[in-house]
Amino acid sequence: MTSDRHLPVAIVGGGFSGTMVAAHLARKGIESVLIDGAGRAGHGVAYSTREPAHVLNVRAEVMSAWAHDLDHFVRVAEADGGHRRDFVQRQQFGRYLRGILKDTIDSGCLRLVERQAVEAEPGEDGWTLQLDNGEELRASGLVLAIGNQPPEPLPFGRDSSRVIHNPWSGDAQAAVEDLAASNEDVLLVGTGLTMVDAVLSLDAAGHRGRIVALSRRGLIPRGHTDSAPAPVAAEDVPHGHVRTIWRWLRKRGAEVGWRSAVDGLRPHSHRLWQSLPLHEQKRFARHARPWWDVHRHRIAPEVAERLQGLIAEGRLQIVAGRIQSVTDDDLGLTVAYRRRGASRLDEGCFAYMINCTGPLGTISRTRDPLLKGMLADGLIRPDNLGIALDVDERSRVAGSNRAWAMGPLTKGRYWEIIAVPDIRGQAAAVADDIAMELGR
């Protein structure tokens, strides 16, 4: 079935990126259709959690959805009895976004379609999208706002029900409930922000067994503390070479504190990243990224304190090492791993192993049918690093007419494009560019 109505813009993905592009377009009087088949329209993966222990990684005062009204979310948090300096629950921010989505729909400029887009075909006057129920939608412009995608499946345990490849799935929630009931040991593969969420979920569910979190370097996110701002001018930061920037950052950190030094780079992150030649970007991604991530993407103080408490109690063990083998039998998963720098193997038995390696990092391995098909048809292409899509300085998809990408799908160009303060600016800019393209 084909819709006879030709809308100005089709937006695929109903998380923060897609919601805010739609909201900005509505404020310009431009109609759009928001397509999301995950049942998470208005909040996406990050803010759909119902676990009270999952809180924002930054304070409420920086989480406004609107760049022109930086206290927009603060007023919502304060109306709920909170404070601008709070690290509020992520589900509260999800309710805030759903409110913005509702207002946008009520404006008459947005239609929500809760189906999955599976195919896109370009035409002379725009795009035709096919949905998973056979319906077709036509639009003059296309915005790909598909956020963080599930991690690539682990290279072992592909057929085992004890290996949870998607930490955000219903299977993962069922595993948490099972572990809380049995108090058996669990292995988390990865020690970043996804691991933090998994640990908090297990702890909140009442799990009292042993949690082993393993990654190559055993690095975990640092906690926020009150630190004085230390802004720096762009011309005072070296550009173009990872080692030079790293040395500058270490020196700056010794002067003002590493948290203030890292935060001071935030306004310049896009320019710094784009100043690096491709081989330097690859060097950063290969060697410096794990260290940058744990210092840049910090966690709430109370979360950091809880993790340290679990470590002190012996309930959480952080291991730097590599898995050597996994055997599934009636007793559970027997995992052999080698600690970093050790010659002998350690071995443990676990009821479950959960993939906490983080979102998909190689776009060509996406399992999203729309992206997979568009890649195969040459309608979109990977960026030079292969981590996301190739886009220009206006977030237009390279090689496609009237197509834009948002958020994590543009990480190759911007790198720092996963947090609300970055994406809200991108959403406004993309909406402006769409309006210009459509002559509105």
Tab-separated table of N, CA, C and O in Angstrom, residues 10-114:
chain	number	residue	atom	x	y	z
A	10	ALA	N	10.875	12.752	5.908
A	10	ALA	CA	10.741	11.498	6.647
A	10	ALA	C	11.960	11.349	7.551
A	10	ALA	O	13.098	11.482	7.095
A	11	ILE	N	11.705	11.088	8.824
A	11	ILE	CA	12.777	10.935	9.813
A	11	ILE	C	12.729	9.506	10.328
A	11	ILE	O	11.706	9.058	10.841
A	12	VAL	N	13.832	8.790	10.196
A	12	VAL	CA	13.896	7.402	10.652
A	12	VAL	C	14.691	7.352	11.945
A	12	VAL	O	15.883	7.656	11.968
A	13	GLY	N	14.017	6.987	13.026
A	13	GLY	CA	14.657	6.929	14.341
A	13	GLY	C	14.007	7.917	15.286
A	13	GLY	O	14.001	9.126	15.030
A	14	GLY	N	13.440	7.396	16.396
A	14	GLY	CA	12.659	8.243	17.287
A	14	GLY	C	13.324	8.582	18.592
A	14	GLY	O	12.638	8.954	19.548
A	15	GLY	N	14.654	8.487	18.658
A	15	GLY	CA	15.359	8.879	19.870
A	15	GLY	C	15.522	10.386	19.954
A	15	GLY	O	14.770	11.153	19.329
A	16	PHE	N	16.501	10.832	20.724
A	16	PHE	CA	16.704	12.268	20.910
A	16	PHE	C	16.938	12.958	19.573
A	16	PHE	O	16.345	14.014	19.288
A	17	SER	N	17.796	12.385	18.712
A	17	SER	CA	18.134	13.025	17.437
A	17	SER	C	16.905	13.228	16.571
A	17	SER	O	16.633	14.339	16.094
A	18	GLY	N	16.150	12.149	16.336
A	18	GLY	CA	14.981	12.253	15.473
A	18	GLY	C	13.901	13.141	16.045
A	18	GLY	O	13.272	13.928	15.323
A	19	THR	N	13.674	13.027	17.356
A	19	THR	CA	12.657	13.848	18.005
A	19	THR	C	12.966	15.328	17.858
A	19	THR	O	12.084	16.137	17.545
A	20	MET	N	14.223	15.700	18.067
A	20	MET	CA	14.564	17.124	18.047
A	20	MET	C	14.603	17.691	16.633
A	20	MET	O	14.270	18.865	16.432
A	21	VAL	N	14.973	16.896	15.634
A	21	VAL	CA	14.875	17.392	14.258
A	21	VAL	C	13.408	17.661	13.923
A	21	VAL	O	13.069	18.704	13.352
A	22	ALA	N	12.542	16.727	14.297
A	22	ALA	CA	11.113	16.914	14.045
A	22	ALA	C	10.581	18.150	14.761
A	22	ALA	O	9.780	18.914	14.201
A	23	ALA	N	11.017	18.363	16.001
A	23	ALA	CA	10.552	19.509	16.782
A	23	ALA	C	11.010	20.821	16.155
A	23	ALA	O	10.243	21.798	16.078
A	24	HIS	N	12.268	20.860	15.701
A	24	HIS	CA	12.771	22.076	15.051
A	24	HIS	C	12.036	22.334	13.736
A	24	HIS	O	11.701	23.489	13.415
A	25	LEU	N	11.775	21.279	12.961
A	25	LEU	CA	11.046	21.454	11.710
A	25	LEU	C	9.636	21.966	11.975
A	25	LEU	O	9.136	22.847	11.259
A	26	ALA	N	8.988	21.435	13.009
A	26	ALA	CA	7.631	21.870	13.340
A	26	ALA	C	7.598	23.356	13.680
A	26	ALA	O	6.651	24.060	13.321
A	27	ARG	N	8.614	23.820	14.380
A	27	ARG	CA	8.665	25.238	14.720
A	27	ARG	C	8.812	26.123	13.480
A	27	ARG	O	8.542	27.313	13.527
A	28	LYS	N	9.266	25.508	12.379
A	28	LYS	CA	9.371	26.236	11.117
A	28	LYS	C	8.131	26.011	10.250
A	28	LYS	O	8.073	26.495	9.120
A	29	GLY	N	7.171	25.247	10.769
A	29	GLY	CA	5.973	24.955	10.008
A	29	GLY	C	6.169	23.888	8.947
A	29	GLY	O	5.354	23.774	8.024
A	30	ILE	N	7.218	23.092	9.065
A	30	ILE	CA	7.518	22.040	8.089
A	30	ILE	C	7.024	20.702	8.624
A	30	ILE	O	7.405	20.286	9.721
A	31	GLU	N	6.192	20.034	7.847
A	31	GLU	CA	5.643	18.749	8.278
A	31	GLU	C	6.669	17.627	8.098
A	31	GLU	O	7.501	17.663	7.180
A	32	SER	N	6.559	16.632	8.959
A	32	SER	CA	7.443	15.469	8.849
A	32	SER	C	6.721	14.246	9.392
A	32	SER	O	5.694	14.347	10.066
A	33	VAL	N	7.278	13.080	9.080
A	33	VAL	CA	6.805	11.821	9.639
A	33	VAL	C	7.984	11.192	10.368
A	33	VAL	O	9.093	11.137	9.847
A	34	LEU	N	7.740	10.766	11.599
A	34	LEU	CA	8.780	10.141	12.418
A	34	LEU	C	8.517	8.645	12.453
A	34	LEU	O	7.454	8.196	12.910
A	35	ILE	N	9.464	7.859	11.960
A	35	ILE	CA	9.293	6.415	11.821
A	35	ILE	C	10.165	5.708	12.846
A	35	ILE	O	11.394	5.859	12.853
A	36	ASP	N	9.540	4.955	13.735
A	36	ASP	CA	10.288	4.238	14.775
A	36	ASP	C	9.519	2.964	15.129
A	36	ASP	O	8.387	3.027	15.600
A	37	GLY	N	10.139	1.820	14.881
A	37	GLY	CA	9.476	0.553	15.131
A	37	GLY	C	9.902	-0.140	16.401
A	37	GLY	O	9.510	-1.288	16.656
A	38	ALA	N	10.691	0.548	17.238
A	38	ALA	CA	11.216	-0.081	18.453
A	38	ALA	C	10.334	0.160	19.669
A	38	ALA	O	10.641	-0.322	20.764
A	39	GLY	N	9.266	0.958	19.501
A	39	GLY	CA	8.425	1.279	20.645
A	39	GLY	C	9.063	2.252	21.607
A	39	GLY	O	8.662	2.336	22.768
A	40	ARG	N	10.062	3.007	21.133
A	40	ARG	CA	10.800	3.924	22.008
A	40	ARG	C	10.772	5.349	21.484
A	40	ARG	O	11.658	6.145	21.782
A	41	ALA	N	9.778	5.693	20.688
A	41	ALA	CA	9.716	7.036	20.126
A	41	ALA	C	9.657	8.075	21.242
A	41	ALA	O	8.881	7.963	22.179
A	42	GLY	N	10.511	9.073	21.131
A	42	GLY	CA	10.551	10.126	22.125
A	42	GLY	C	11.612	9.949	23.180
A	42	GLY	O	11.881	10.876	23.948
A	43	HIS	N	12.240	8.779	23.230
A	43	HIS	CA	13.304	8.622	24.221
A	43	HIS	C	14.438	7.709	23.774
A	43	HIS	O	15.540	7.784	24.296
A	44	GLY	N	14.222	6.832	22.791
A	44	GLY	CA	15.296	5.989	22.293
A	44	GLY	C	15.799	4.998	23.328
A	44	GLY	O	15.206	4.803	24.390
A	45	VAL	N	16.940	4.379	23.037
A	45	VAL	CA	17.509	3.362	23.928
A	45	VAL	C	17.973	3.985	25.240
A	45	VAL	O	17.691	3.483	26.328
A	46	ALA	N	18.674	5.100	25.143
A	46	ALA	CA	19.339	5.662	26.328
A	46	ALA	C	18.369	6.053	27.426
A	46	ALA	O	18.667	5.877	28.615
A	47	TYR	N	17.198	6.579	27.058
A	47	TYR	CA	16.284	7.128	28.057
A	47	TYR	C	15.007	6.304	28.222
A	47	TYR	O	14.042	6.767	28.815
A	48	SER	N	15.033	5.083	27.690
A	48	SER	CA	13.871	4.207	27.836
A	48	SER	C	13.964	3.318	29.069
A	48	SER	O	13.008	2.626	29.405
A	49	THR	N	15.109	3.329	29.749
A	49	THR	CA	15.264	2.506	30.943
A	49	THR	C	14.245	2.893	32.008
A	49	THR	O	13.910	4.062	32.170
A	50	ARG	N	13.776	1.903	32.742
A	50	ARG	CA	12.875	2.155	33.868
A	50	ARG	C	13.576	1.912	35.199
A	50	ARG	O	12.935	1.928	36.257
A	51	GLU	N	14.866	1.702	35.144
A	51	GLU	CA	15.643	1.426	36.344
A	51	GLU	C	16.032	2.745	37.033
A	51	GLU	O	16.766	3.548	36.464
A	52	PRO	N	15.530	2.987	38.253
A	52	PRO	CA	15.853	4.247	38.944
A	52	PRO	C	17.349	4.454	39.161
A	52	PRO	O	17.801	5.599	39.267
A	53	ALA	N	18.122	3.366	39.225
A	53	ALA	CA	19.565	3.504	39.448
A	53	ALA	C	20.289	4.055	38.231
A	53	ALA	O	21.430	4.509	38.343
A	54	HIS	N	19.643	4.045	37.071
A	54	HIS	CA	20.251	4.582	35.860
A	54	HIS	C	20.007	6.089	35.823
A	54	HIS	O	18.889	6.542	35.571
A	55	VAL	N	21.043	6.852	36.088
A	55	VAL	CA	20.930	8.307	36.117
A	55	VAL	C	21.748	8.903	34.982
A	55	VAL	O	22.592	8.237	34.372
A	56	LEU	N	21.483	10.169	34.694
A	56	LEU	CA	22.250	10.870	33.675
A	56	LEU	C	23.720	10.939	34.079
A	56	LEU	O	24.050	10.997	35.263
A	57	ASN	N	24.582	10.965	33.072
A	57	ASN	CA	26.015	11.066	33.341
A	57	ASN	C	26.478	12.506	33.504
A	57	ASN	O	27.659	12.747	33.794
A	58	VAL	N	25.570	13.449	33.308
A	58	VAL	CA	25.887	14.867	33.510
A	58	VAL	C	24.750	15.504	34.297
A	58	VAL	O	23.672	14.922	34.446
A	59	ARG	N	24.966	16.696	34.778
A	59	ARG	CA	23.970	17.383	35.611
A	59	ARG	C	22.814	17.914	34.764
A	59	ARG	O	22.961	18.182	33.567
A	60	ALA	N	21.689	18.101	35.409
A	60	ALA	CA	20.480	18.554	34.719
A	60	ALA	C	20.698	19.874	33.992
A	60	ALA	O	20.089	20.120	32.944
A	61	GLU	N	21.562	20.713	34.511
A	61	GLU	CA	21.732	22.058	33.971
A	61	GLU	C	22.306	22.096	32.558
A	61	GLU	O	22.240	23.141	31.896
A	62	VAL	N	22.861	20.993	32.077
A	62	VAL	CA	23.410	20.992	30.716
A	62	VAL	C	22.565	20.149	29.763
A	62	VAL	O	22.960	19.912	28.621
A	63	MET	N	21.390	19.706	30.193
A	63	MET	CA	20.617	18.738	29.412
A	63	MET	C	19.403	19.329	28.699
A	63	MET	O	18.525	18.583	28.259
A	64	SER	N	19.334	20.617	28.546
A	64	SER	CA	18.220	21.185	27.799
A	64	SER	C	18.211	20.653	26.371
A	64	SER	O	19.258	20.509	25.737
A	65	ALA	N	17.022	20.368	25.862
A	65	ALA	CA	16.896	19.930	24.472
A	65	ALA	C	17.018	21.097	23.498
A	65	ALA	O	17.222	20.887	22.304
A	66	TRP	N	16.904	22.329	24.008
A	66	TRP	CA	16.896	23.519	23.161
A	66	TRP	C	18.116	24.382	23.458
A	66	TRP	O	18.294	24.841	24.588
A	67	ALA	N	18.930	24.628	22.457
A	67	ALA	CA	20.143	25.426	22.646
A	67	ALA	C	19.829	26.876	22.989
A	67	ALA	O	20.626	27.560	23.641
A	68	HIS	N	18.664	27.381	22.562
A	68	HIS	CA	18.317	28.779	22.819
A	68	HIS	C	17.694	28.975	24.203
A	68	HIS	O	17.474	30.109	24.624
A	69	ASP	N	17.407	27.886	24.910
A	69	ASP	CA	16.788	27.958	26.238
A	69	ASP	C	17.469	26.911	27.124
A	69	ASP	O	16.952	25.817	27.331
A	70	LEU	N	18.624	27.263	27.663
A	70	LEU	CA	19.464	26.284	28.351
A	70	LEU	C	18.909	25.853	29.702
A	70	LEU	O	19.402	24.896	30.292
A	71	ASP	N	17.891	26.535	30.199
A	71	ASP	CA	17.253	26.125	31.452
A	71	ASP	C	15.949	25.359	31.225
A	71	ASP	O	15.186	25.125	32.164
A	72	HIS	N	15.702	24.967	30.001
A	72	HIS	CA	14.429	24.313	29.673
A	72	HIS	C	14.229	23.040	30.490
A	72	HIS	O	13.165	22.834	31.089
A	73	PHE	N	15.247	22.177	30.544
A	73	PHE	CA	15.105	20.951	31.325
A	73	PHE	C	15.227	21.224	32.821
A	73	PHE	O	14.599	20.540	33.641
A	74	VAL	N	16.009	22.219	33.197
A	74	VAL	CA	16.145	22.571	34.617
A	74	VAL	C	14.777	22.881	35.216
A	74	VAL	O	14.449	22.440	36.325
A	75	ARG	N	13.960	23.626	34.483
A	75	ARG	CA	12.634	23.965	35.002
A	75	ARG	C	11.780	22.713	35.211
A	75	ARG	O	11.015	22.620	36.173
A	76	VAL	N	11.924	21.742	34.313
A	76	VAL	CA	11.190	20.486	34.464
A	76	VAL	C	11.687	19.724	35.677
A	76	VAL	O	10.900	19.215	36.492
A	77	ALA	N	13.010	19.644	35.835
A	77	ALA	CA	13.587	18.917	36.971
A	77	ALA	C	13.202	19.580	38.294
A	77	ALA	O	12.863	18.894	39.269
A	78	GLU	N	13.230	20.907	38.332
A	78	GLU	CA	12.881	21.615	39.564
A	78	GLU	C	11.395	21.470	39.880
A	78	GLU	O	11.005	21.380	41.061
A	79	ALA	N	10.554	21.414	38.861
A	79	ALA	CA	9.119	21.219	39.092
A	79	ALA	C	8.839	19.847	39.703
A	79	ALA	O	7.841	19.672	40.411
A	80	ASP	N	9.750	18.895	39.467
A	80	ASP	CA	9.633	17.553	40.048
A	80	ASP	C	10.357	17.436	41.387
A	80	ASP	O	10.519	16.333	41.912
A	81	GLY	N	10.802	18.576	41.917
A	81	GLY	CA	11.467	18.570	43.217
A	81	GLY	C	12.965	18.423	43.166
A	81	GLY	O	13.618	18.264	44.205
A	82	GLY	N	13.542	18.488	41.974
A	82	GLY	CA	14.981	18.342	41.831
A	82	GLY	C	15.702	19.672	41.821
A	82	GLY	O	15.127	20.727	42.113
A	83	HIS	N	16.983	19.608	41.451
A	83	HIS	CA	17.851	20.794	41.440
A	83	HIS	C	18.677	20.762	40.168
A	83	HIS	O	18.974	19.681	39.626
A	84	ARG	N	19.068	21.910	39.694
A	84	ARG	CA	19.826	22.008	38.458
A	84	ARG	C	21.146	21.242	38.511
A	84	ARG	O	21.684	20.831	37.491
A	85	ARG	N	21.685	21.015	39.709
A	85	ARG	CA	22.971	20.323	39.843
A	85	ARG	C	22.805	18.819	40.038
A	85	ARG	O	23.782	18.098	40.215
A	86	ASP	N	21.568	18.337	39.974
A	86	ASP	CA	21.315	16.912	40.183
A	86	ASP	C	21.684	16.089	38.949
A	86	ASP	O	21.586	16.567	37.804
A	87	PHE	N	22.058	14.844	39.201
A	87	PHE	CA	22.170	13.837	38.154
A	87	PHE	C	20.853	13.050	38.197
A	87	PHE	O	20.719	12.091	38.949
A	88	VAL	N	19.893	13.486	37.429
A	88	VAL	CA	18.536	12.951	37.570
A	88	VAL	C	18.427	11.593	36.885
A	88	VAL	O	19.272	11.198	36.071
A	89	GLN	N	17.358	10.878	37.198
A	89	GLN	CA	17.121	9.578	36.590
A	89	GLN	C	16.920	9.728	35.077
A	89	GLN	O	16.272	10.658	34.610
A	90	ARG	N	17.464	8.776	34.341
A	90	ARG	CA	17.337	8.835	32.886
A	90	ARG	C	15.884	8.695	32.442
A	90	ARG	O	15.482	9.263	31.428
A	91	GLN	N	15.089	7.952	33.193
A	91	GLN	CA	13.680	7.829	32.816
A	91	GLN	C	12.953	9.169	32.947
A	91	GLN	O	11.995	9.432	32.225
A	92	GLN	N	13.417	10.035	33.846
A	92	GLN	CA	12.819	11.368	33.956
A	92	GLN	C	13.131	12.187	32.704
A	92	GLN	O	12.264	12.895	32.184
A	93	PHE	N	14.355	12.071	32.207
A	93	PHE	CA	14.696	12.777	30.978
A	93	PHE	C	13.906	12.190	29.809
A	93	PHE	O	13.499	12.915	28.890
A	94	GLY	N	13.654	10.878	29.842
A	94	GLY	CA	12.822	10.263	28.816
A	94	GLY	C	11.422	10.840	28.804
A	94	GLY	O	10.832	11.080	27.735
A	95	ARG	N	10.854	11.067	29.990
A	95	ARG	CA	9.517	11.685	30.060
A	95	ARG	C	9.541	13.101	29.486
A	95	ARG	O	8.590	13.537	28.818
A	96	TYR	N	10.616	13.801	29.735
A	96	TYR	CA	10.791	15.156	29.201
A	96	TYR	C	10.782	15.128	27.667
A	96	TYR	O	10.099	15.937	27.023
A	97	LEU	N	11.509	14.184	27.081
A	97	LEU	CA	11.547	14.086	25.624
A	97	LEU	C	10.199	13.666	25.053
A	97	LEU	O	9.785	14.163	23.999
A	98	ARG	N	9.512	12.764	25.741
A	98	ARG	CA	8.192	12.358	25.264
A	98	ARG	C	7.223	13.541	25.286
A	98	ARG	O	6.326	13.637	24.446
A	99	GLY	N	7.410	14.437	26.249
A	99	GLY	CA	6.604	15.652	26.287
A	99	GLY	C	6.857	16.526	25.073
A	99	GLY	O	5.912	17.092	24.490
A	100	ILE	N	8.123	16.645	24.679
A	100	ILE	CA	8.455	17.421	23.474
A	100	ILE	C	7.859	16.757	22.243
A	100	ILE	O	7.307	17.431	21.356
A	101	LEU	N	7.933	15.430	22.185
A	101	LEU	CA	7.349	14.710	21.051
A	101	LEU	C	5.837	14.931	20.994
A	101	LEU	O	5.282	15.189	19.920
A	102	LYS	N	5.177	14.841	22.140
A	102	LYS	CA	3.723	15.050	22.166
A	102	LYS	C	3.355	16.448	21.694
A	102	LYS	O	2.415	16.635	20.901
A	103	ASP	N	4.093	17.445	22.178
A	103	ASP	CA	3.817	18.821	21.759
A	103	ASP	C	3.990	18.970	20.245
A	103	ASP	O	3.231	19.700	19.593
A	104	THR	N	4.994	18.292	19.700
A	104	THR	CA	5.252	18.388	18.265
A	104	THR	C	4.142	17.728	17.467
A	104	THR	O	3.695	18.257	16.443
A	105	ILE	N	3.681	16.569	17.933
A	105	ILE	CA	2.553	15.901	17.262
A	105	ILE	C	1.299	16.760	17.357
A	105	ILE	O	0.562	16.932	16.375
A	106	ASP	N	1.055	17.337	18.544
A	106	ASP	CA	-0.129	18.169	18.751
A	106	ASP	C	-0.112	19.421	17.885
A	106	ASP	O	-1.177	20.012	17.614
A	107	SER	N	1.083	19.839	17.448
A	107	SER	CA	1.170	21.027	16.597
A	107	SER	C	0.584	20.775	15.210
A	107	SER	O	0.324	21.724	14.458
A	108	GLY	N	0.399	19.502	14.876
A	108	GLY	CA	-0.141	19.158	13.566
A	108	GLY	C	0.915	19.017	12.491
A	108	GLY	O	0.597	18.715	11.334
A	109	CYS	N	2.180	19.216	12.878
A	109	CYS	CA	3.264	19.154	11.889
A	109	CYS	C	4.008	17.826	11.901
A	109	CYS	O	4.949	17.645	11.121
A	110	LEU	N	3.618	16.908	12.789
A	110	LEU	CA	4.341	15.642	12.878
A	110	LEU	C	3.371	14.475	12.964
A	110	LEU	O	2.411	14.506	13.740
A	111	ARG	N	3.655	13.460	12.184
A	111	ARG	CA	2.927	12.196	12.249
A	111	ARG	C	3.897	11.126	12.739
A	111	ARG	O	5.026	11.027	12.236
A	112	LEU	N	3.478	10.346	13.707
A	112	LEU	CA	4.309	9.258	14.228
A	112	LEU	C	3.855	7.941	13.619
A	112	LEU	O	2.672	7.595	13.667
A	113	VAL	N	4.786	7.206	13.039
A	113	VAL	CA	4.511	5.885	12.474
A	113	VAL	C	5.359	4.869	13.227
A	113	VAL	O	6.592	4.880	13.126
A	114	GLU	N	4.704	4.014	13.986
A	114	GLU	CA	5.432	3.045	14.806
A	114	GLU	C	5.621	1.736	14.038
A	114	GLU	O	5.078	0.696	14.374
